[in-house]
Tab-separated table of C-alpha atoms in Angstrom:
chain	number	residue	atom	x	y	z
A	19	MET	CA	74.748	-52.349	119.885
A	20	THR	CA	71.619	-52.758	117.867
A	21	SER	CA	71.437	-56.011	115.379
A	22	ASN	CA	72.538	-54.319	112.388
A	23	LYS	CA	75.458	-52.761	114.014
A	24	ASN	CA	76.608	-56.401	115.167
A	25	LYS	CA	75.733	-57.964	112.197
A	26	ASN	CA	77.983	-55.191	110.628
A	27	PHE	CA	80.755	-55.128	113.491
A	28	TYR	CA	81.503	-58.913	113.607
A	29	LYS	CA	81.401	-58.631	108.985
A	30	ILE	CA	84.542	-55.751	109.929
A	31	ILE	CA	86.252	-58.192	112.387
A	32	LEU	CA	86.450	-61.450	110.372
A	33	THR	CA	87.367	-59.437	107.457
A	34	LEU	CA	90.246	-57.976	108.351
A	35	ALA	CA	91.263	-60.304	111.273
A	36	VAL	CA	91.097	-63.713	109.963
A	37	PRO	CA	93.455	-63.336	106.579
A	38	ILE	CA	95.507	-61.574	109.460
A	39	ILE	CA	95.300	-64.696	111.681
A	40	ILE	CA	95.775	-66.853	108.683
A	41	GLN	CA	98.365	-64.992	107.275
A	42	ASN	CA	100.678	-65.033	110.559
A	43	LEU	CA	99.204	-68.856	111.191
A	44	ILE	CA	101.194	-69.751	107.862
A	45	THR	CA	103.770	-67.259	108.903
A	46	SER	CA	103.908	-68.943	112.494
A	47	SER	CA	103.610	-72.369	110.905
A	48	LEU	CA	106.946	-71.665	108.360
A	49	ASN	CA	108.836	-71.102	111.556
A	50	LEU	CA	107.289	-74.304	113.254
A	51	VAL	CA	108.395	-76.313	110.026
A	52	ASP	CA	112.057	-74.599	110.262
A	53	ASN	CA	112.184	-75.831	113.367
A	54	VAL	CA	110.719	-79.155	113.701
A	55	MET	CA	113.145	-80.373	110.129
A	56	ILE	CA	116.210	-78.594	112.044
A	57	GLY	CA	114.862	-80.748	115.654
A	58	THR	CA	116.083	-83.986	113.155
A	59	LEU	CA	119.649	-83.075	112.949
A	60	GLY	CA	119.670	-82.551	117.590
A	61	GLU	CA	120.019	-79.621	120.536
A	62	ASN	CA	122.844	-77.112	119.436
A	63	GLU	CA	120.965	-77.023	115.445
A	64	ILE	CA	117.950	-76.083	117.688
A	65	ALA	CA	119.254	-73.615	119.824
A	66	ALA	CA	121.824	-72.123	116.926
A	67	VAL	CA	118.455	-71.590	114.965
A	68	GLY	CA	116.372	-70.078	117.760
A	69	LEU	CA	119.643	-67.668	118.217
A	70	ALA	CA	120.607	-66.560	114.428
A	71	ASN	CA	116.674	-65.922	114.147
A	72	GLN	CA	116.317	-64.130	117.411
A	73	TYR	CA	118.614	-61.307	115.246
A	74	PHE	CA	116.010	-61.933	112.219
A	75	PHE	CA	113.206	-60.751	115.715
A	76	ILE	CA	114.841	-58.062	116.349
A	77	PHE	CA	115.719	-56.377	112.541
A	78	MET	CA	111.277	-57.674	112.122
A	79	MET	CA	110.618	-56.084	114.937
A	80	SER	CA	112.202	-52.728	113.467
A	81	MET	CA	110.400	-53.561	110.146
A	82	THR	CA	106.946	-53.575	112.023
A	83	GLY	CA	107.354	-50.550	114.043
A	84	ILE	CA	107.793	-49.247	110.525
A	85	THR	CA	104.897	-50.582	108.837
A	86	GLY	CA	103.345	-50.356	111.957
A	87	GLY	CA	103.639	-46.476	111.881
A	88	THR	CA	102.269	-47.164	108.264
A	89	SER	CA	99.746	-48.778	109.211
A	90	ILE	CA	98.750	-45.574	111.282
A	91	PHE	CA	98.459	-43.145	108.437
A	92	LEU	CA	97.320	-45.499	105.807
A	93	SER	CA	94.214	-46.686	107.839
A	94	GLN	CA	92.725	-43.044	108.820
A	95	TYR	CA	93.734	-42.393	105.166
A	96	TYR	CA	92.054	-44.896	103.765
A	97	GLY	CA	88.858	-43.641	105.778
A	98	LYS	CA	89.281	-40.751	104.372
A	99	LYS	CA	89.503	-42.146	100.812
A	100	ASP	CA	92.601	-40.250	100.130
A	101	THR	CA	94.802	-42.607	97.786
A	102	LYS	CA	97.031	-39.955	97.149
A	103	SER	CA	98.717	-39.573	100.462
A	104	ILE	CA	98.228	-43.530	101.313
A	105	LYS	CA	101.053	-44.269	97.763
A	106	ASN	CA	103.145	-41.066	99.612
A	107	PHE	CA	103.527	-42.871	102.642
A	108	MET	CA	103.890	-46.501	101.233
A	109	GLY	CA	106.981	-44.379	100.057
A	110	ILE	CA	108.275	-43.433	103.174
A	111	THR	CA	108.114	-47.078	104.580
A	112	PHE	CA	110.151	-48.070	101.318
A	113	VAL	CA	112.655	-45.294	101.815
A	114	ILE	CA	113.370	-45.676	105.743
A	115	GLY	CA	112.149	-49.769	105.183
A	116	THR	CA	115.207	-50.571	102.765
A	117	ILE	CA	118.126	-48.286	104.996
A	118	VAL	CA	117.015	-50.405	108.031
A	119	ALA	CA	117.210	-53.872	105.925
A	120	SER	CA	120.474	-53.013	104.439
A	121	ALA	CA	122.271	-52.429	108.040
A	122	PHE	CA	120.874	-55.728	109.232
A	123	ALA	CA	121.691	-57.947	106.083
A	124	ILE	CA	125.268	-55.926	105.620
A	125	LEU	CA	126.115	-56.670	109.803
A	126	ALA	CA	124.920	-60.278	109.486
A	127	PHE	CA	126.995	-61.287	106.613
A	128	PHE	CA	129.971	-59.734	107.352
A	129	THR	CA	130.075	-59.685	110.897
A	130	PRO	CA	128.009	-63.000	111.573
A	131	VAL	CA	130.412	-64.061	114.523
A	132	PHE	CA	129.889	-60.995	116.853
A	133	VAL	CA	125.988	-61.318	115.921
A	134	MET	CA	126.042	-65.104	117.328
A	135	LYS	CA	128.164	-64.212	120.291
A	136	ILE	CA	126.315	-61.518	121.481
A	137	PHE	CA	123.691	-63.950	122.554
A	138	THR	CA	125.938	-67.548	124.145
A	139	LYS	CA	129.747	-67.837	124.045
A	140	ASP	CA	128.664	-71.739	123.415
A	141	THR	CA	131.343	-72.399	120.071
A	142	THR	CA	129.390	-75.050	118.626
A	143	VAL	CA	125.911	-72.805	118.934
A	144	ILE	CA	127.597	-70.159	117.094
A	145	ASN	CA	129.346	-71.851	114.318
A	146	LEU	CA	126.411	-73.198	113.136
A	147	GLY	CA	124.354	-70.109	113.740
A	148	VAL	CA	126.725	-68.040	111.782
A	149	SER	CA	126.319	-70.837	108.661
A	150	TYR	CA	122.572	-69.992	108.973
A	151	LEU	CA	123.160	-66.107	109.488
A	152	ARG	CA	125.336	-65.030	106.322
A	153	ILE	CA	123.005	-67.130	103.715
A	154	VAL	CA	119.680	-66.019	105.280
A	155	SER	CA	120.565	-62.390	105.529
A	156	LEU	CA	120.055	-62.003	101.778
A	157	SER	CA	116.058	-62.188	102.307
A	158	TYR	CA	116.195	-59.405	104.565
A	159	ILE	CA	115.490	-56.820	101.182
A	160	PHE	CA	112.943	-59.125	100.235
A	161	THR	CA	110.940	-58.725	103.513
A	162	ILE	CA	110.730	-55.424	104.044
A	163	VAL	CA	109.007	-54.883	100.323
A	164	THR	CA	106.262	-57.836	100.522
A	165	LEU	CA	105.850	-56.287	104.394
A	166	THR	CA	105.515	-52.586	102.959
A	167	PHE	CA	102.846	-54.146	100.436
A	168	SER	CA	101.266	-56.223	102.591
A	169	THR	CA	100.246	-53.021	105.328
A	170	ALA	CA	99.176	-51.296	102.581
A	171	LEU	CA	96.524	-53.998	101.798
A	172	ARG	CA	95.879	-54.741	105.092
A	173	SER	CA	94.874	-50.673	106.414
A	174	THR	CA	92.566	-50.793	102.690
A	175	GLY	CA	90.406	-53.613	103.646
A	176	GLN	CA	92.462	-56.331	101.315
A	177	ALA	CA	93.895	-58.638	103.790
A	178	SER	CA	93.558	-62.104	101.157
A	179	LEU	CA	96.903	-60.481	98.760
A	180	PRO	CA	98.996	-61.156	102.401
A	181	MET	CA	97.360	-64.129	103.231
A	182	ALA	CA	98.156	-65.829	100.159
A	183	GLY	CA	101.227	-65.061	99.640
A	184	SER	CA	102.629	-65.826	103.766
A	185	ILE	CA	100.533	-69.651	101.635
A	186	ILE	CA	103.204	-69.312	98.851
A	187	GLY	CA	105.961	-69.184	101.069
A	188	ILE	CA	105.457	-71.737	103.707
A	189	LEU	CA	104.604	-74.377	100.677
A	190	SER	CA	107.812	-73.398	99.075
A	191	ASN	CA	109.702	-73.170	102.212
A	192	ALA	CA	108.968	-76.670	103.096
A	193	GLY	CA	109.853	-78.003	100.167
A	194	PHE	CA	113.048	-76.034	99.626
A	195	ASN	CA	113.604	-76.959	103.121
A	196	TYR	CA	113.444	-80.798	103.038
A	197	ILE	CA	115.637	-80.889	99.534
A	198	PHE	CA	117.995	-78.537	101.033
A	199	ILE	CA	117.972	-79.723	104.379
A	200	PHE	CA	118.404	-83.863	104.143
A	201	GLY	CA	120.331	-83.444	100.157
A	202	LYS	CA	117.259	-84.034	97.888
A	203	LEU	CA	117.244	-84.020	94.034
A	204	GLY	CA	120.972	-84.945	93.785
A	205	LEU	CA	122.003	-82.343	96.562
A	206	PRO	CA	124.227	-82.548	99.096
A	207	ALA	CA	122.392	-82.774	102.778
A	208	MET	CA	123.181	-79.228	103.915
A	209	GLY	CA	121.534	-79.397	107.261
A	210	VAL	CA	121.394	-76.091	109.322
A	211	ARG	CA	122.850	-74.385	106.023
A	212	GLY	CA	120.053	-75.532	103.911
A	213	ALA	CA	117.313	-74.595	106.130
A	214	ALA	CA	119.179	-70.867	105.627
A	215	LEU	CA	118.693	-71.417	101.900
A	216	GLY	CA	115.351	-72.618	102.023
A	217	THR	CA	114.030	-69.741	103.585
A	218	THR	CA	115.946	-67.435	101.399
A	219	PHE	CA	114.090	-68.762	98.253
A	220	SER	CA	110.745	-68.956	99.789
A	221	ARG	CA	110.896	-65.147	101.074
A	222	LEU	CA	112.035	-64.115	97.597
A	223	LEU	CA	109.431	-66.555	95.930
A	224	GLU	CA	106.921	-64.897	98.601
A	225	MET	CA	107.780	-61.589	97.631
A	226	LEU	CA	107.599	-62.116	94.072
A	227	PHE	CA	104.157	-63.560	94.016
A	228	VAL	CA	102.580	-60.304	96.097
A	229	VAL	CA	104.306	-57.878	93.911
A	230	THR	CA	103.220	-59.738	90.512
A	231	ILE	CA	99.255	-60.030	91.309
A	232	ILE	CA	99.635	-56.418	93.213
A	233	TYR	CA	100.301	-55.325	89.570
A	234	ALA	CA	98.794	-57.908	87.117
A	235	LYS	CA	95.442	-57.580	89.066
A	236	ASN	CA	95.841	-53.221	89.185
A	237	TYR	CA	95.298	-53.596	92.909
A	238	SER	CA	94.762	-49.939	94.485
A	239	VAL	CA	97.904	-49.770	96.333
A	240	LYS	CA	99.719	-50.095	93.043
A	241	CYS	CA	102.172	-47.604	92.438
A	242	LYS	CA	104.374	-45.920	89.555
A	243	LEU	CA	107.253	-44.501	91.040
A	244	ASN	CA	106.423	-40.940	90.777
A	245	GLU	CA	103.863	-41.600	92.797
A	246	LEU	CA	105.799	-42.621	95.878
A	247	LEU	CA	107.401	-39.422	95.836
A	248	PHE	CA	106.637	-37.433	99.801
A	249	THR	CA	106.901	-33.707	100.802
A	250	LYS	CA	109.041	-33.242	104.040
A	251	HIS	CA	105.648	-31.957	105.370
A	252	GLN	CA	104.943	-35.743	105.143
A	253	PHE	CA	108.189	-36.762	106.258
A	254	LYS	CA	107.963	-35.273	109.270
A	255	ASN	CA	104.725	-35.921	110.040
A	256	PHE	CA	105.949	-39.864	109.948
A	257	MET	CA	108.719	-39.267	111.615
A	258	LYS	CA	106.960	-37.520	114.984
A	259	THR	CA	104.171	-40.507	115.080
A	260	ALA	CA	106.267	-43.354	113.466
A	261	THR	CA	109.088	-42.770	115.795
A	262	PRO	CA	107.613	-43.553	118.770
A	263	VAL	CA	106.070	-46.911	117.523
A	264	ILE	CA	109.671	-48.077	115.674
A	265	PHE	CA	111.586	-47.303	118.849
A	266	ASN	CA	109.073	-49.314	121.207
A	267	ASP	CA	109.330	-52.478	119.100
A	268	ILE	CA	113.004	-52.365	118.738
A	269	MET	CA	113.649	-51.978	122.552
A	270	TRP	CA	110.726	-54.560	122.786
A	271	SER	CA	113.067	-56.924	120.588
A	272	LEU	CA	115.918	-56.423	122.463
A	273	GLY	CA	114.165	-57.284	125.679
A	274	ILE	CA	112.849	-60.202	123.863
A	275	SER	CA	116.739	-61.555	123.202
A	276	ALA	CA	117.403	-60.105	126.606
A	277	TYR	CA	115.057	-63.340	127.431
A	278	SER	CA	117.536	-66.001	125.185
A	279	ILE	CA	120.653	-64.304	126.635
A	280	ALA	CA	119.043	-65.292	130.445
A	281	TYR	CA	117.900	-68.433	129.446
A	282	ALA	CA	120.954	-69.533	128.031
A	283	LYS	CA	123.093	-69.214	130.966
A	284	VAL	CA	120.867	-71.567	132.720
A	285	GLY	CA	122.119	-74.047	129.974
A	286	THR	CA	121.803	-75.287	126.446
A	287	ASN	CA	119.286	-77.741	127.020
A	288	ALA	CA	117.071	-75.177	128.485
A	289	LEU	CA	117.354	-72.581	125.732
A	290	ALA	CA	116.531	-75.455	123.586
A	291	SER	CA	113.405	-76.241	125.687
A	292	MET	CA	112.504	-72.153	125.447
A	293	GLN	CA	113.091	-72.111	121.452
A	294	ILE	CA	111.044	-74.748	121.400
A	295	ALA	CA	107.729	-73.702	123.666
A	296	ILE	CA	108.294	-69.990	121.859
A	297	THR	CA	107.858	-71.574	118.341
A	298	ILE	CA	105.194	-73.482	119.661
A	299	ASN	CA	102.900	-70.878	121.541
A	300	ASN	CA	104.133	-68.166	119.082
A	301	LEU	CA	101.889	-70.409	116.484
A	302	PHE	CA	98.696	-69.889	119.040
A	303	ASN	CA	99.287	-66.147	120.028
A	304	ILE	CA	98.470	-65.497	116.113
A	305	PHE	CA	94.698	-65.529	117.191
A	306	GLY	CA	95.384	-62.682	119.584
A	307	THR	CA	98.325	-60.602	117.352
A	308	GLY	CA	95.568	-60.548	114.612
A	309	LEU	CA	92.677	-59.786	116.201
A	310	ALA	CA	95.093	-56.772	117.536
A	311	ALA	CA	96.260	-55.701	113.998
A	312	ALA	CA	92.647	-55.597	112.742
A	313	THR	CA	91.417	-53.749	116.022
A	314	ALA	CA	93.801	-51.123	114.874
A	315	ILE	CA	93.266	-50.875	111.346
A	316	ILE	CA	89.260	-51.169	112.460
A	317	ILE	CA	89.781	-48.201	114.668
A	318	GLY	CA	92.186	-46.048	112.670
A	319	ASN	CA	89.083	-46.430	109.848
A	320	LYS	CA	86.540	-45.263	112.373
A	321	ILE	CA	88.692	-41.768	113.614
A	322	GLY	CA	89.265	-41.289	109.755
A	323	GLU	CA	86.082	-41.025	109.353
A	324	SER	CA	85.350	-38.714	112.339
A	325	LYS	CA	83.508	-41.657	114.090
A	326	LYS	CA	85.593	-41.437	117.442
A	327	ASP	CA	82.343	-43.094	119.477
A	328	LEU	CA	81.671	-45.800	117.180
A	329	ALA	CA	85.669	-46.160	117.461
A	330	ILE	CA	85.192	-46.779	121.762
A	331	GLU	CA	82.226	-48.099	121.428
A	332	TYR	CA	84.168	-51.441	118.736
A	333	THR	CA	87.214	-51.279	121.051
A	334	HIS	CA	85.079	-52.473	124.157
A	335	LYS	CA	83.508	-54.792	122.669
A	336	ILE	CA	86.672	-56.443	121.214
A	337	SER	CA	88.738	-56.336	124.388
A	338	LYS	CA	85.541	-58.864	125.593
A	339	ILE	CA	86.088	-61.215	122.850
A	340	SER	CA	90.156	-60.666	123.240
A	341	VAL	CA	89.826	-62.923	126.872
A	342	ALA	CA	87.398	-65.198	125.457
A	343	LEU	CA	89.226	-65.958	122.776
A	344	GLY	CA	92.745	-66.348	124.445
A	345	ILE	CA	90.745	-68.785	126.959
A	346	ILE	CA	90.186	-71.162	124.514
A	347	ILE	CA	93.455	-71.124	122.698
A	348	GLY	CA	95.158	-71.954	125.708
A	349	LEU	CA	93.627	-75.041	126.657
A	350	THR	CA	93.344	-75.941	122.802
A	351	LEU	CA	97.439	-75.846	123.643
A	352	ILE	CA	97.491	-77.208	126.754
A	353	LEU	CA	95.737	-80.346	124.685
A	354	THR	CA	97.788	-80.037	121.378
A	355	SER	CA	101.501	-79.684	123.736
A	356	PRO	CA	102.526	-82.659	123.485
A	357	LEU	CA	101.443	-83.548	120.267
A	358	ILE	CA	103.520	-81.104	118.519
A	359	VAL	CA	106.338	-81.168	120.516
A	360	LYS	CA	107.339	-85.235	119.931
A	361	LEU	CA	108.029	-84.242	116.108
A	362	PHE	CA	110.980	-82.940	117.927
A	363	ASN	CA	114.283	-85.063	118.442
A	364	ILE	CA	115.127	-83.968	122.139
A	365	THR	CA	115.428	-85.471	124.687
A	366	CYS	CA	113.157	-86.731	127.723
A	367	GLU	CA	114.459	-84.548	129.908
A	368	THR	CA	114.289	-81.355	127.420
A	369	LYS	CA	110.517	-82.171	126.242
A	370	ALA	CA	109.420	-82.369	129.773
A	371	ILE	CA	110.725	-79.603	130.102
A	372	THR	CA	108.953	-77.695	127.257
A	373	LEU	CA	105.760	-79.119	128.381
A	374	THR	CA	105.546	-77.423	131.532
A	375	VAL	CA	106.497	-74.587	130.018
A	376	LEU	CA	104.177	-74.305	126.902
A	377	LYS	CA	101.035	-74.859	129.963
A	378	ILE	CA	102.800	-71.694	132.073
A	379	MET	CA	102.140	-70.487	128.218
A	380	ALA	CA	98.482	-71.155	128.013
A	381	ILE	CA	97.808	-70.356	131.624
A	382	ILE	CA	98.525	-66.232	130.384
A	383	THR	CA	97.777	-66.639	127.254
A	384	PRO	CA	94.412	-65.112	127.916
A	385	LEU	CA	95.708	-62.010	129.545
A	386	ARG	CA	98.422	-61.809	126.599
A	387	PHE	CA	95.764	-61.606	124.402
A	388	PHE	CA	93.763	-58.812	126.836
A	389	ASN	CA	97.327	-56.889	126.872
A	390	ILE	CA	97.800	-56.912	122.912
A	391	THR	CA	94.183	-55.616	121.860
A	392	MET	CA	95.039	-53.157	124.495
A	393	ILE	CA	98.265	-52.053	122.980
A	394	ILE	CA	98.563	-52.667	119.639
A	395	GLY	CA	94.857	-52.709	118.977
A	396	ALA	CA	93.249	-49.712	120.925
A	397	PHE	CA	96.649	-47.732	122.066
A	398	ARG	CA	98.418	-47.866	118.821
A	399	GLY	CA	95.207	-47.550	116.568
A	400	GLY	CA	93.644	-45.330	118.451
A	401	GLY	CA	97.355	-43.365	117.779
A	402	ASP	CA	98.110	-42.871	121.769
A	403	VAL	CA	101.624	-44.245	121.167
A	404	ASN	CA	103.709	-42.395	123.566
A	405	TYR	CA	101.151	-44.544	126.423
A	406	ALA	CA	101.836	-47.245	124.458
A	407	ILE	CA	105.571	-47.330	124.406
A	408	PHE	CA	105.719	-45.940	128.192
A	409	THR	CA	103.394	-49.539	128.610
A	410	GLU	CA	105.341	-51.413	127.024
A	411	LEU	CA	109.246	-50.367	127.669
A	412	ILE	CA	108.369	-50.106	131.566
A	413	CYS	CA	107.090	-53.369	131.823
A	414	VAL	CA	109.815	-55.375	129.674
A	415	TRP	CA	112.981	-53.426	130.902
A	416	GLY	CA	111.335	-52.541	134.335
A	417	ILE	CA	110.300	-55.948	135.640
A	418	ALA	CA	111.295	-58.743	132.581
A	419	VAL	CA	114.554	-57.674	131.845
A	420	PRO	CA	116.168	-57.370	135.555
A	421	LEU	CA	113.654	-60.044	136.961
A	422	SER	CA	114.374	-63.129	134.357
A	423	PHE	CA	118.523	-62.586	134.870
A	424	ILE	CA	118.031	-62.239	138.123
A	425	GLY	CA	116.539	-65.201	138.355
A	426	ALA	CA	119.241	-67.292	136.118
A	427	THR	CA	122.440	-65.618	137.258
A	428	ILE	CA	122.255	-64.571	141.037
A	429	LEU	CA	119.220	-66.594	142.080
A	430	HIS	CA	120.404	-69.815	139.294
A	431	LEU	CA	116.505	-70.665	139.421
A	432	ASN	CA	115.858	-73.261	136.736
A	433	ILE	CA	114.577	-72.094	133.310
A	434	ILE	CA	110.359	-72.840	134.909
A	435	TRP	CA	110.812	-70.442	137.213
A	436	VAL	CA	112.476	-68.219	135.540
A	437	TYR	CA	110.592	-68.231	132.716
A	438	MET	CA	107.629	-67.624	135.149
A	439	LEU	CA	109.299	-64.615	136.196
A	440	VAL	CA	109.107	-62.969	132.945
A	441	CYS	CA	105.543	-63.876	133.173
A	442	PHE	CA	104.912	-61.526	135.651
A	443	GLU	CA	104.979	-58.473	133.239
A	444	GLU	CA	101.846	-59.276	132.312
A	445	ILE	CA	99.858	-58.732	135.232
A	446	VAL	CA	101.695	-55.278	135.883
A	447	LYS	CA	100.760	-54.089	132.610
A	448	LEU	CA	96.552	-54.691	133.641
A	449	PHE	CA	97.791	-51.383	135.798
A	450	PHE	CA	98.854	-48.958	133.065
A	451	GLU	CA	96.649	-50.314	130.714
A	452	ILE	CA	92.850	-50.546	132.255
A	453	PRO	CA	92.956	-46.904	133.684
A	454	ARG	CA	93.658	-45.086	130.832
A	455	PHE	CA	90.835	-47.810	128.014
A	456	LYS	CA	88.313	-45.973	130.605
A	457	SER	CA	89.564	-42.214	130.764
A	458	ASN	CA	88.875	-42.904	126.414
A	459	ARG	CA	92.604	-40.127	126.149
A	460	TRP	CA	93.677	-43.254	123.891
A	461	ILE	CA	92.187	-41.112	121.355
A	462	LYS	CA	93.808	-39.767	118.916
A	463	GLU	CA	93.199	-38.001	115.294
A	464	VAL	CA	97.169	-37.655	113.769
A	465	ILE	CA	96.464	-36.498	110.074
């Protein structure tokens, strides 16, 4: 790249990636705040909320699949300056997202015991999880509204407002949690139920903030109801491209949840260790996912502008950045994890296990960042969603899930070895990604 090209490239990356990273950092911090406050209550409470949030995680990945499919179209339409089509596809997202969110909310509200029993047989953990799940299910509709507008804003280069909304979300969540969990301002201490209330109110506040600012300040994604109407052809086009993305994200999230079931079979303290380690690691992983999300938008924009060569050039550059960033973040995780783990009220044995797992997570961070950049950034952003699905599902369901259960239930390994077996999928992904990436067959125009 020339000097001017380099400057433009880094400007685009920083403009998109930094707000996304900050937003994701805030979201992950919200989960950490939840876990730290709940961690003062005990290991059963940590396990219960962690497993209840696995259900929310499956819901969120369903939503991410829907909005991820939307982003492919919005990014390319933004490259073509087609605002009308952007709003039409937002309408599709609202309709499908609301249906899916309602289904998840109804199941969680009316049959929470059934949901919790999928993950564990421990009656204490189930009872605690049920009280959390029933309350927090009310926030699912708020989430799809926020996600739809945030996706539209990011895809059109306006990533700062979603970031601001997330700041409102985490600050209010920390405040509400403190009040409801520990019983402040004259309210009774509600423990796990208090955490659920705090999370629900904070998601409502975040949604109201984002929507109010969009309409008050006339953002380009502001739309009337009739502008959200879409044609049969647009819906078919969306489903053709987005269905594989949605299917992939749901199946991937089910795979991640299957890991939790395997971890639970090792023991409650092992599960608590993994929940804490995953929560902390997610705080560091957002740098990789933020870079990948920005990459997908950049690639989509360039394809929409008919600049495929530049899209390829940018992706090669970003893939190298992802590895370098992974090394820095991995080292930071190793150095800071002992301080973060001290915040949790857990036994010395659980702390030791958690720290060992975090070291393993840190070591594979560069590899994980590269893989995320390839699958989410390059392949999805480039429109090659079917190959992204093939790679993801083969590695998760063909390798990681079977190995986790073999390790936990047949070989009866400790949680550290079970987790190391799960990590093997990250190595296998390389054999699928690198040949495809070099072939440039991942560049596809979807509009």
